């Protein structure tokens, strides 16, 4: 089991140069937003200055500037996708936040083998009817890279992907753990154009939450996917006990890897896991994370993912005005989500539309 050290609430680092106060803060943020829209990119030091912004009023100013970046670099289409847990529980890995781990199975976490193609396709059709444009097949375990040569589950998933393409208009994605270059190519040939493999945290903080595999193992899989022509969907979890430096470092690592889609999960602690007693993030701390990620990743698809409803509650619409331009809709892996109709109504109330958001470089090229 991972022994997670008890850590205080992440502290905001002191900025190297004082940030403006009052009305000057809004002007400073908008100036930075315009520079980013015009092609500038924040350095690590510049990004860390943003973490010194505190207080709900100032954080909302940061969010407004991030929303301007989102609007100008990505447009008003919110990327909608849905996921299905195709195989659950008894996972060999010891990720301290996950209730599917055999090292610390969470309370009431389901355990079952690979679902049939018929079950998965039925859920794909339901996701399509709810408005999702992509549908991700998620499996527990370190990855198909380590499957036995006699194991035919990968072939079953490839065939299911082909059937989803033939029987629906939704785009199939996968999250099956680590893959070899050869497996990445097989996925691409079957029709997978986007694959989720989260870095979860910064390279520095990663050993505090997982010890059965390394951060570099995850980076290698992302590189294998991109080499095969598959878009990389990779992000992390906020609220694990990481520092603001860790959050900035994660965003910069994702930028350096040129990932296309970035899920931002907000820890919803699961009883029975090492992080089960963690407090949920404060809403404004979560918004600050979203906005800073948008400042660092102006063109990426940044996705509301797990924990959205639990952490944000009735204020979740604020995330869509803080740089977010994508959402998981429907249920998550081991927890329930809100009805898709409620998500669609929220988008409409904000003047946004569900669909398929542009990947980096696509929106500006279309203007």
C-alpha positions as YAML, in Angstrom:
chain: A
units: angstrom
residues:
- id: 1
  name: UNK
  ca: [0.00, 0.00, 0.00]
- id: 2
  name: UNK
  ca: [1.18, 3.53, -0.71]
- id: 3
  name: UNK
  ca: [2.08, 5.29, 2.51]
- id: 4
  name: UNK
  ca: [0.92, 8.82, 1.83]
- id: 5
  name: UNK
  ca: [2.51, 11.39, 4.11]
- id: 6
  name: UNK
  ca: [0.19, 13.76, 5.90]
- id: 7
  name: UNK
  ca: [0.62, 17.12, 4.23]
- id: 8
  name: UNK
  ca: [-0.76, 20.55, 5.04]
- id: 9
  name: UNK
  ca: [-3.06, 22.34, 2.64]
- id: 10
  name: UNK
  ca: [-0.96, 23.44, -0.36]
- id: 11
  name: UNK
  ca: [0.48, 26.86, 0.28]
- id: 12
  name: UNK
  ca: [0.63, 29.60, -2.31]
- id: 13
  name: UNK
  ca: [4.28, 30.37, -3.11]
- id: 14
  name: UNK
  ca: [5.44, 33.93, -2.64]
- id: 15
  name: UNK
  ca: [5.63, 35.67, -6.03]
- id: 16
  name: UNK
  ca: [9.03, 36.84, -7.19]
- id: 17
  name: UNK
  ca: [7.43, 40.19, -8.03]
- id: 18
  name: UNK
  ca: [4.33, 41.57, -6.32]
- id: 19
  name: UNK
  ca: [1.14, 41.28, -8.34]
- id: 20
  name: UNK
  ca: [-1.13, 44.31, -8.78]
- id: 21
  name: UNK
  ca: [-4.06, 44.97, -6.47]
- id: 22
  name: UNK
  ca: [-7.58, 46.25, -7.05]
- id: 23
  name: UNK
  ca: [-8.54, 47.50, -10.52]
- id: 24
  name: UNK
  ca: [-4.93, 47.22, -11.67]
- id: 25
  name: UNK
  ca: [-5.13, 43.42, -11.26]
- id: 26
  name: UNK
  ca: [-7.89, 43.13, -13.86]
- id: 27
  name: UNK
  ca: [-5.91, 45.23, -16.35]
- id: 28
  name: UNK
  ca: [-2.76, 43.19, -15.70]
- id: 29
  name: UNK
  ca: [-4.58, 39.89, -16.20]
- id: 30
  name: UNK
  ca: [-6.30, 41.08, -19.37]
- id: 31
  name: UNK
  ca: [-2.97, 42.29, -20.75]
- id: 32
  name: UNK
  ca: [-1.47, 38.85, -20.10]
- id: 33
  name: UNK
  ca: [-4.50, 37.17, -21.65]
- id: 34
  name: UNK
  ca: [-4.11, 39.24, -24.81]
- id: 35
  name: UNK
  ca: [-0.40, 38.46, -25.02]
- id: 36
  name: UNK
  ca: [-1.20, 34.74, -24.75]
- id: 37
  name: UNK
  ca: [-3.90, 35.03, -27.42]
- id: 38
  name: UNK
  ca: [-1.28, 36.68, -29.63]
- id: 39
  name: UNK
  ca: [1.12, 33.77, -29.17]
- id: 40
  name: UNK
  ca: [3.13, 34.39, -25.99]
- id: 41
  name: UNK
  ca: [3.45, 31.51, -23.53]
- id: 42
  name: UNK
  ca: [3.94, 31.74, -19.78]
- id: 43
  name: UNK
  ca: [7.21, 30.65, -18.24]
- id: 44
  name: UNK
  ca: [7.13, 28.66, -15.02]
- id: 45
  name: UNK
  ca: [8.00, 31.77, -13.01]
- id: 46
  name: UNK
  ca: [5.25, 33.79, -14.67]
- id: 47
  name: UNK
  ca: [2.71, 31.02, -14.08]
- id: 48
  name: UNK
  ca: [3.67, 30.82, -10.40]
- id: 49
  name: UNK
  ca: [2.91, 34.53, -10.04]
- id: 50
  name: UNK
  ca: [-0.71, 33.74, -10.89]
- id: 51
  name: UNK
  ca: [-0.90, 31.33, -7.95]
- id: 52
  name: UNK
  ca: [-0.43, 34.27, -5.59]
- id: 53
  name: UNK
  ca: [-3.88, 35.59, -6.52]
- id: 54
  name: UNK
  ca: [-6.21, 34.97, -3.58]
- id: 55
  name: UNK
  ca: [-9.73, 35.80, -2.48]
- id: 56
  name: UNK
  ca: [-12.96, 35.04, -4.37]
- id: 57
  name: UNK
  ca: [-13.20, 38.47, -6.03]
- id: 58
  name: UNK
  ca: [-9.66, 38.35, -7.41]
- id: 59
  name: UNK
  ca: [-9.96, 34.70, -8.42]
- id: 60
  name: UNK
  ca: [-13.07, 35.56, -10.43]
- id: 61
  name: UNK
  ca: [-11.01, 38.24, -12.23]
- id: 62
  name: UNK
  ca: [-8.45, 35.55, -13.04]
- id: 63
  name: UNK
  ca: [-11.27, 33.34, -14.30]
- id: 64
  name: UNK
  ca: [-12.64, 36.10, -16.54]
- id: 65
  name: UNK
  ca: [-9.23, 36.55, -18.17]
- id: 66
  name: UNK
  ca: [-8.93, 32.78, -18.64]
- id: 67
  name: UNK
  ca: [-12.39, 32.76, -20.22]
- id: 68
  name: UNK
  ca: [-11.23, 35.39, -22.71]
- id: 69
  name: UNK
  ca: [-8.32, 33.12, -23.68]
- id: 70
  name: UNK
  ca: [-10.71, 30.18, -24.05]
- id: 71
  name: UNK
  ca: [-13.09, 32.18, -26.23]
- id: 72
  name: UNK
  ca: [-10.38, 33.51, -28.55]
- id: 73
  name: UNK
  ca: [-8.27, 30.34, -28.79]
- id: 74
  name: UNK
  ca: [-10.95, 27.63, -28.69]
- id: 75
  name: UNK
  ca: [-14.35, 29.15, -29.47]
- id: 76
  name: UNK
  ca: [-17.68, 28.44, -27.79]
- id: 77
  name: UNK
  ca: [-18.03, 24.72, -28.48]
- id: 78
  name: UNK
  ca: [-17.81, 22.57, -25.35]
- id: 79
  name: UNK
  ca: [-16.41, 19.11, -26.04]
- id: 80
  name: UNK
  ca: [-18.77, 16.42, -24.72]
- id: 81
  name: UNK
  ca: [-17.66, 12.87, -24.06]
- id: 82
  name: UNK
  ca: [-18.80, 9.95, -21.96]
- id: 83
  name: UNK
  ca: [-16.95, 7.01, -20.42]
- id: 84
  name: UNK
  ca: [-17.67, 3.39, -19.59]
- id: 85
  name: UNK
  ca: [-15.81, 1.22, -17.09]
- id: 86
  name: UNK
  ca: [-15.34, -1.92, -19.21]
- id: 87
  name: UNK
  ca: [-13.44, -3.82, -16.49]
- id: 88
  name: UNK
  ca: [-13.44, -2.85, -12.83]
- id: 89
  name: UNK
  ca: [-11.64, -3.58, -9.57]
- id: 90
  name: UNK
  ca: [-8.79, -5.81, -8.36]
- id: 91
  name: UNK
  ca: [-6.26, -3.52, -10.06]
- id: 92
  name: UNK
  ca: [-2.59, -4.37, -9.57]
- id: 93
  name: UNK
  ca: [-1.59, -0.70, -9.15]
- id: 94
  name: UNK
  ca: [-1.60, 1.19, -5.85]
- id: 95
  name: UNK
  ca: [-2.78, 4.66, -6.92]
- id: 96
  name: UNK
  ca: [-3.73, 6.13, -3.56]
- id: 97
  name: UNK
  ca: [-6.81, 7.97, -4.85]
- id: 98
  name: UNK
  ca: [-8.42, 5.00, -6.61]
- id: 99
  name: UNK
  ca: [-10.99, 2.65, -5.09]
- id: 100
  name: UNK
  ca: [-10.33, -0.01, -7.74]
- id: 101
  name: UNK
  ca: [-6.88, -0.90, -6.38]
- id: 102
  name: UNK
  ca: [-6.39, -4.41, -4.98]
- id: 103
  name: UNK
  ca: [-3.99, -2.80, -2.48]
- id: 104
  name: UNK
  ca: [-6.81, -0.78, -0.89]
- id: 105
  name: UNK
  ca: [-10.21, -1.59, -2.41]
- id: 106
  name: UNK
  ca: [-12.61, 1.23, -1.67]
- id: 107
  name: UNK
  ca: [-15.93, 0.73, 0.03]
- id: 108
  name: UNK
  ca: [-18.60, -0.46, -2.42]
- id: 109
  name: UNK
  ca: [-16.25, -0.36, -5.42]
- id: 110
  name: UNK
  ca: [-17.55, -2.74, -8.11]
- id: 111
  name: UNK
  ca: [-15.45, -5.71, -9.29]
- id: 112
  name: UNK
  ca: [-16.17, -7.39, -12.63]
- id: 113
  name: UNK
  ca: [-14.41, -8.72, -15.70]
- id: 114
  name: UNK
  ca: [-14.47, -7.37, -19.25]
- id: 115
  name: UNK
  ca: [-17.97, -6.42, -20.37]
- id: 116
  name: UNK
  ca: [-19.34, -7.92, -23.54]
- id: 117
  name: UNK
  ca: [-19.29, -5.98, -26.78]
- id: 118
  name: UNK
  ca: [-23.09, -5.85, -26.67]
- id: 119
  name: UNK
  ca: [-23.10, -4.22, -23.21]
- id: 120
  name: UNK
  ca: [-20.50, -1.64, -24.25]
- id: 121
  name: UNK
  ca: [-22.22, -0.81, -27.54]
- id: 122
  name: UNK
  ca: [-25.54, -0.35, -25.76]
- id: 123
  name: UNK
  ca: [-23.89, 2.22, -23.48]
- id: 124
  name: UNK
  ca: [-22.21, 3.88, -26.47]
- id: 125
  name: UNK
  ca: [-25.62, 4.35, -28.08]
- id: 126
  name: UNK
  ca: [-27.01, 5.82, -24.86]
- id: 127
  name: UNK
  ca: [-24.06, 8.24, -24.67]
- id: 128
  name: UNK
  ca: [-24.64, 9.28, -28.26]
- id: 129
  name: UNK
  ca: [-28.34, 9.89, -27.56]
- id: 130
  name: UNK
  ca: [-27.34, 12.08, -24.58]
- id: 131
  name: UNK
  ca: [-25.24, 14.32, -26.83]
- id: 132
  name: UNK
  ca: [-21.73, 12.94, -26.32]
- id: 133
  name: UNK
  ca: [-19.47, 13.06, -29.37]
- id: 134
  name: UNK
  ca: [-16.85, 10.68, -27.99]
- id: 135
  name: UNK
  ca: [-17.12, 7.51, -25.92]
- id: 136
  name: UNK
  ca: [-14.14, 6.20, -23.96]
- id: 137
  name: UNK
  ca: [-13.62, 2.54, -23.01]
- id: 138
  name: UNK
  ca: [-11.78, 2.53, -19.67]
- id: 139
  name: UNK
  ca: [-10.17, -0.52, -18.08]
- id: 140
  name: UNK
  ca: [-8.39, -1.04, -14.77]
- id: 141
  name: UNK
  ca: [-4.83, -2.39, -14.63]
- id: 142
  name: UNK
  ca: [-1.35, -1.19, -15.48]
- id: 143
  name: UNK
  ca: [-1.98, -1.73, -19.14]
- id: 144
  name: UNK
  ca: [-2.39, -4.03, -22.08]
- id: 145
  name: UNK
  ca: [1.39, -3.79, -22.51]
- id: 146
  name: UNK
  ca: [1.64, -6.36, -19.70]
- id: 147
  name: UNK
  ca: [-1.12, -8.73, -20.78]
- id: 148
  name: UNK
  ca: [-0.31, -12.38, -21.20]
- id: 149
  name: UNK
  ca: [0.20, -13.50, -24.83]
- id: 150
  name: UNK
  ca: [-2.75, -15.87, -24.23]
- id: 151
  name: UNK
  ca: [-5.00, -13.01, -23.13]
- id: 152
  name: UNK
  ca: [-7.39, -12.00, -25.90]
- id: 153
  name: UNK
  ca: [-9.01, -9.04, -24.13]
- id: 154
  name: UNK
  ca: [-7.13, -6.51, -26.28]
- id: 155
  name: UNK
  ca: [-8.45, -8.17, -29.43]
- id: 156
  name: UNK
  ca: [-11.96, -8.10, -27.96]
- id: 157
  name: UNK
  ca: [-11.65, -4.37, -27.28]
- id: 158
  name: UNK
  ca: [-10.34, -3.71, -30.80]
- id: 159
  name: UNK
  ca: [-13.33, -5.55, -32.24]
- id: 160
  name: UNK
  ca: [-15.69, -3.61, -29.97]
- id: 161
  name: UNK
  ca: [-14.15, -0.34, -31.20]
- id: 162
  name: UNK
  ca: [-14.76, -1.41, -34.80]
- id: 163
  name: UNK
  ca: [-18.38, -2.26, -33.99]
- id: 164
  name: UNK
  ca: [-18.96, 1.09, -32.27]
- id: 165
  name: UNK
  ca: [-17.78, 2.79, -35.44]
- id: 166
  name: UNK
  ca: [-20.02, 0.62, -37.60]
- id: 167
  name: UNK
  ca: [-23.15, 0.86, -35.44]
- id: 168
  name: UNK
  ca: [-23.02, 4.46, -34.11]
- id: 169
  name: UNK
  ca: [-21.83, 7.92, -35.10]
- id: 170
  name: UNK
  ca: [-19.95, 8.41, -31.81]
- id: 171
  name: UNK
  ca: [-16.12, 8.37, -31.86]
- id: 172
  name: UNK
  ca: [-14.56, 5.60, -29.76]
- id: 173
  name: UNK
  ca: [-11.66, 6.42, -27.44]
- id: 174
  name: UNK
  ca: [-9.77, 4.18, -25.03]
- id: 175
  name: UNK
  ca: [-8.01, 4.31, -21.65]
- id: 176
  name: UNK
  ca: [-6.40, 0.92, -21.21]
- id: 177
  name: UNK
  ca: [-3.19, 1.86, -19.40]
- id: 178
  name: UNK
  ca: [0.30, 1.54, -20.84]
- id: 179
  name: UNK
  ca: [0.71, 0.54, -24.49]
- id: 180
  name: UNK
  ca: [3.62, -0.43, -26.70]
- id: 181
  name: UNK
  ca: [4.24, 1.33, -30.03]
- id: 182
  name: UNK
  ca: [2.80, -1.72, -31.79]
- id: 183
  name: UNK
  ca: [-0.37, -1.70, -29.69]
- id: 184
  name: UNK
  ca: [-0.79, 2.03, -30.26]
- id: 185
  name: UNK
  ca: [-0.66, 1.39, -33.99]
- id: 186
  name: UNK
  ca: [-3.27, -1.38, -33.68]
- id: 187
  name: UNK
  ca: [-5.56, 1.00, -31.81]
- id: 188
  name: UNK
  ca: [-5.12, 3.62, -34.52]
- id: 189
  name: UNK
  ca: [-5.92, 1.10, -37.25]
- id: 190
  name: UNK
  ca: [-9.05, 0.00, -35.38]
- id: 191
  name: UNK
  ca: [-10.28, 3.61, -35.37]
- id: 192
  name: UNK
  ca: [-9.15, 5.07, -32.04]
- id: 193
  name: UNK
  ca: [-8.18, 8.71, -32.58]
- id: 194
  name: UNK
  ca: [-7.86, 9.80, -28.93]
- id: 195
  name: UNK
  ca: [-6.53, 7.88, -25.91]
- id: 196
  name: UNK
  ca: [-6.64, 8.85, -22.24]
- id: 197
  name: UNK
  ca: [-3.59, 8.27, -20.05]
- id: 198
  name: UNK
  ca: [-3.36, 10.78, -17.22]
- id: 199
  name: UNK
  ca: [-0.05, 11.93, -15.76]
- id: 200
  name: UNK
  ca: [-2.14, 12.47, -12.57]
- id: 201
  name: UNK
  ca: [0.41, 14.79, -10.88]
- id: 202
  name: UNK
  ca: [3.77, 16.46, -11.35]
- id: 203
  name: UNK
  ca: [6.87, 14.31, -11.72]
- id: 204
  name: UNK
  ca: [8.02, 15.48, -8.28]
- id: 205
  name: UNK
  ca: [4.78, 14.62, -6.48]
- id: 206
  name: UNK
  ca: [3.91, 11.42, -8.37]
- id: 207
  name: UNK
  ca: [5.86, 9.00, -6.06]
- id: 208
  name: UNK
  ca: [3.76, 10.25, -3.14]
- id: 209
  name: UNK
  ca: [0.60, 8.82, -4.71]
- id: 210
  name: UNK
  ca: [1.80, 5.80, -6.77]
- id: 211
  name: UNK
  ca: [4.77, 3.46, -6.35]
- id: 212
  name: UNK
  ca: [3.91, 0.47, -8.56]
- id: 213
  name: UNK
  ca: [4.79, 2.38, -11.73]
- id: 214
  name: UNK
  ca: [6.56, 5.62, -12.53]
- id: 215
  name: UNK
  ca: [5.68, 8.99, -14.00]
- id: 216
  name: UNK
  ca: [8.10, 8.27, -16.84]
- id: 217
  name: UNK
  ca: [6.19, 5.06, -17.64]
- id: 218
  name: UNK
  ca: [3.17, 7.24, -18.30]
- id: 219
  name: UNK
  ca: [5.16, 9.70, -20.40]
- id: 220
  name: UNK
  ca: [6.46, 6.82, -22.54]
- id: 221
  name: UNK
  ca: [2.90, 5.69, -23.33]
- id: 222
  name: UNK
  ca: [1.87, 9.23, -24.31]
- id: 223
  name: UNK
  ca: [4.81, 9.41, -26.68]
- id: 224
  name: UNK
  ca: [3.92, 6.01, -28.17]
- id: 225
  name: UNK
  ca: [0.35, 7.18, -28.79]
- id: 226
  name: UNK
  ca: [1.35, 10.42, -30.44]
- id: 227
  name: UNK
  ca: [3.90, 8.62, -32.61]
- id: 228
  name: UNK
  ca: [1.05, 6.41, -33.87]
- id: 229
  name: UNK
  ca: [-1.05, 9.46, -34.76]
- id: 230
  name: UNK
  ca: [-3.45, 9.20, -31.80]
- id: 231
  name: UNK
  ca: [-4.41, 12.35, -29.90]
- id: 232
  name: UNK
  ca: [-3.26, 12.30, -26.28]
- id: 233
  name: UNK
  ca: [-5.85, 12.96, -23.57]
- id: 234
  name: UNK
  ca: [-3.84, 13.45, -20.38]
- id: 235
  name: UNK
  ca: [-4.38, 15.49, -17.25]
- id: 236
  name: UNK
  ca: [-4.42, 15.04, -13.53]
- id: 237
  name: UNK
  ca: [-6.23, 15.23, -10.21]
- id: 238
  name: UNK
  ca: [-6.38, 18.36, -8.07]
- id: 239
  name: UNK
  ca: [-6.66, 17.90, -4.31]
- id: 240
  name: UNK
  ca: [-4.28, 15.01, -3.70]
- id: 241
  name: UNK
  ca: [-2.15, 17.11, -1.34]
- id: 242
  name: UNK
  ca: [0.00, 18.61, -4.10]
- id: 243
  name: UNK
  ca: [1.46, 22.13, -3.96]
- id: 244
  name: UNK
  ca: [0.76, 24.97, -6.37]
- id: 245
  name: UNK
  ca: [4.23, 24.37, -7.80]
- id: 246
  name: UNK
  ca: [3.18, 20.78, -8.52]
- id: 247
  name: UNK
  ca: [0.06, 21.98, -10.32]
- id: 248
  name: UNK
  ca: [2.01, 24.43, -12.48]
- id: 249
  name: UNK
  ca: [4.65, 21.78, -13.23]
- id: 250
  name: UNK
  ca: [1.96, 19.32, -14.32]
- id: 251
  name: UNK
  ca: [0.43, 21.86, -16.70]
- id: 252
  name: UNK
  ca: [3.83, 22.72, -18.18]
- id: 253
  name: UNK
  ca: [4.69, 19.02, -18.61]
- id: 254
  name: UNK
  ca: [1.43, 18.52, -20.53]
- id: 255
  name: UNK
  ca: [2.27, 21.53, -22.69]
- id: 256
  name: UNK
  ca: [5.74, 20.14, -23.42]
- id: 257
  name: UNK
  ca: [4.21, 16.77, -24.41]
- id: 258
  name: UNK
  ca: [1.81, 18.62, -26.75]
- id: 259
  name: UNK
  ca: [-1.23, 16.73, -25.50]
- id: 260
  name: UNK
  ca: [-4.49, 17.71, -27.16]
- id: 261
  name: UNK
  ca: [-6.98, 17.14, -24.33]
- id: 262
  name: UNK
  ca: [-6.49, 17.76, -20.60]
- id: 263
  name: UNK
  ca: [-8.97, 16.28, -18.09]
- id: 264
  name: UNK
  ca: [-8.97, 18.12, -14.76]
- id: 265
  name: UNK
  ca: [-10.27, 15.81, -12.06]
- id: 266
  name: UNK
  ca: [-11.20, 17.22, -8.65]
- id: 267
  name: UNK
  ca: [-10.58, 14.64, -5.95]
- id: 268
  name: UNK
  ca: [-13.80, 13.18, -4.61]
- id: 269
  name: UNK
  ca: [-12.29, 11.13, -1.75]
- id: 270
  name: UNK
  ca: [-13.26, 7.44, -1.75]
- id: 271
  name: UNK
  ca: [-13.66, 5.73, 1.60]
- id: 272
  name: UNK
  ca: [-11.19, 2.87, 2.03]
- id: 273
  name: UNK
  ca: [-8.42, 4.51, 0.01]
- id: 274
  name: UNK
  ca: [-5.34, 6.23, 1.51]
- id: 275
  name: UNK
  ca: [-6.78, 9.60, 0.49]
- id: 276
  name: UNK
  ca: [-10.28, 8.81, 1.70]
- id: 277
  name: UNK
  ca: [-10.03, 11.32, 4.55]
- id: 278
  name: UNK
  ca: [-8.81, 14.22, 2.39]
- id: 279
  name: UNK
  ca: [-10.98, 17.31, 2.34]
- id: 280
  name: UNK
  ca: [-12.54, 18.27, -0.97]
- id: 281
  name: UNK
  ca: [-11.10, 21.34, -2.64]
- id: 282
  name: UNK
  ca: [-12.65, 24.71, -1.93]
- id: 283
  name: UNK
  ca: [-14.67, 25.84, -4.97]
- id: 284
  name: UNK
  ca: [-12.51, 28.93, -5.53]
- id: 285
  name: UNK
  ca: [-9.29, 26.94, -5.27]
- id: 286
  name: UNK
  ca: [-10.69, 24.61, -7.94]
- id: 287
  name: UNK
  ca: [-11.59, 27.59, -10.15]
- id: 288
  name: UNK
  ca: [-8.12, 29.01, -9.69]
- id: 289
  name: UNK
  ca: [-6.64, 25.69, -10.87]
- id: 290
  name: UNK
  ca: [-8.83, 25.71, -13.98]
- id: 291
  name: UNK
  ca: [-7.95, 29.29, -14.86]
- id: 292
  name: UNK
  ca: [-4.21, 28.82, -14.41]
- id: 293
  name: UNK
  ca: [-4.28, 25.68, -16.56]
- id: 294
  name: UNK
  ca: [-5.99, 27.74, -19.30]
- id: 295
  name: UNK
  ca: [-3.32, 30.43, -19.03]
- id: 296
  name: UNK
  ca: [-0.61, 27.78, -19.48]
- id: 297
  name: UNK
  ca: [-2.54, 25.72, -22.07]
- id: 298
  name: UNK
  ca: [-4.42, 28.29, -24.17]
- id: 299
  name: UNK
  ca: [-5.38, 26.03, -27.09]
- id: 300
  name: UNK
  ca: [-5.84, 22.67, -25.39]
- id: 301
  name: UNK
  ca: [-9.21, 21.09, -24.70]
- id: 302
  name: UNK
  ca: [-9.49, 21.43, -20.90]
- id: 303
  name: UNK
  ca: [-12.11, 19.10, -19.54]
- id: 304
  name: UNK
  ca: [-14.26, 19.07, -16.43]
- id: 305
  name: UNK
  ca: [-13.82, 15.46, -15.32]
- id: 306
  name: UNK
  ca: [-14.34, 13.43, -12.15]
- id: 307
  name: UNK
  ca: [-15.48, 15.28, -9.03]
- id: 308
  name: UNK
  ca: [-17.18, 18.13, -10.90]
- id: 309
  name: UNK
  ca: [-20.56, 17.76, -9.25]
- id: 310
  name: UNK
  ca: [-19.21, 16.75, -5.83]
- id: 311
  name: UNK
  ca: [-16.76, 19.65, -5.51]
- id: 312
  name: UNK
  ca: [-18.44, 22.44, -7.48]
- id: 313
  name: UNK
  ca: [-22.08, 21.72, -6.66]
- id: 314
  name: UNK
  ca: [-24.40, 24.53, -7.74]
- id: 315
  name: UNK
  ca: [-21.39, 26.63, -8.79]
- id: 316
  name: UNK
  ca: [-20.10, 24.25, -11.44]
- id: 317
  name: UNK
  ca: [-21.22, 26.66, -14.16]
- id: 318
  name: UNK
  ca: [-18.41, 28.97, -13.01]
- id: 319
  name: UNK
  ca: [-15.83, 26.51, -14.35]
- id: 320
  name: UNK
  ca: [-17.21, 27.04, -17.84]
- id: 321
  name: UNK
  ca: [-16.37, 30.71, -17.36]
- id: 322
  name: UNK
  ca: [-12.89, 29.95, -16.01]
- id: 323
  name: UNK
  ca: [-11.29, 28.39, -19.08]
- id: 324
  name: UNK
  ca: [-13.00, 24.99, -19.22]
- id: 325
  name: UNK
  ca: [-14.23, 23.97, -22.69]
- id: 326
  name: UNK
  ca: [-15.07, 20.28, -22.28]
- id: 327
  name: UNK
  ca: [-17.05, 18.01, -19.97]
- id: 328
  name: UNK
  ca: [-17.54, 14.38, -19.18]
- id: 329
  name: UNK
  ca: [-21.28, 13.79, -19.21]
- id: 330
  name: UNK
  ca: [-23.14, 10.90, -17.63]
- id: 331
  name: UNK
  ca: [-21.62, 8.66, -14.96]
- id: 332
  name: UNK
  ca: [-17.96, 8.25, -13.99]
- id: 333
  name: UNK
  ca: [-16.01, 5.06, -13.30]
- id: 334
  name: UNK
  ca: [-17.22, 4.34, -9.77]
- id: 335
  name: UNK
  ca: [-19.42, 7.37, -9.00]
- id: 336
  name: UNK
  ca: [-22.60, 8.86, -10.43]
- id: 337
  name: UNK
  ca: [-22.81, 12.00, -12.53]
- id: 338
  name: UNK
  ca: [-25.75, 14.36, -12.99]
- id: 339
  name: UNK
  ca: [-28.29, 13.86, -15.81]
- id: 340
  name: UNK
  ca: [-26.97, 14.92, -19.26]
- id: 341
  name: UNK
  ca: [-30.09, 17.05, -19.74]
- id: 342
  name: UNK
  ca: [-28.96, 19.17, -16.80]
- id: 343
  name: UNK
  ca: [-25.54, 19.65, -18.40]
- id: 344
  name: UNK
  ca: [-27.10, 20.66, -21.71]
- id: 345
  name: UNK
  ca: [-29.32, 23.21, -19.96]
- id: 346
  name: UNK
  ca: [-26.28, 24.63, -18.16]
- id: 347
  name: UNK
  ca: [-24.44, 25.09, -21.46]
- id: 348
  name: UNK
  ca: [-27.40, 26.82, -23.08]
- id: 349
  name: UNK
  ca: [-27.76, 29.20, -20.13]
- id: 350
  name: UNK
  ca: [-24.13, 30.27, -20.66]
- id: 351
  name: UNK
  ca: [-24.42, 30.77, -24.41]
- id: 352
  name: UNK
  ca: [-22.26, 27.70, -25.10]
- id: 353
  name: UNK
  ca: [-22.98, 24.70, -27.28]
- id: 354
  name: UNK
  ca: [-22.11, 21.05, -26.86]
- id: 355
  name: UNK
  ca: [-20.18, 19.33, -29.62]
- id: 356
  name: UNK
  ca: [-16.60, 18.51, -30.49]
- id: 357
  name: UNK
  ca: [-14.10, 21.20, -29.55]
- id: 358
  name: UNK
  ca: [-11.10, 22.00, -31.78]
- id: 359
  name: UNK
  ca: [-7.68, 20.58, -30.93]
- id: 360
  name: UNK
  ca: [-4.66, 22.94, -30.68]
- id: 361
  name: UNK
  ca: [-4.08, 24.85, -33.92]
- id: 362
  name: UNK
  ca: [-7.43, 23.85, -35.40]
- id: 363
  name: UNK
  ca: [-9.55, 26.78, -34.23]
- id: 364
  name: UNK
  ca: [-7.12, 29.55, -35.17]
- id: 365
  name: UNK
  ca: [-6.56, 27.95, -38.57]
- id: 366
  name: UNK
  ca: [-10.29, 27.98, -39.23]
- id: 367
  name: UNK
  ca: [-10.67, 31.71, -38.45]
...
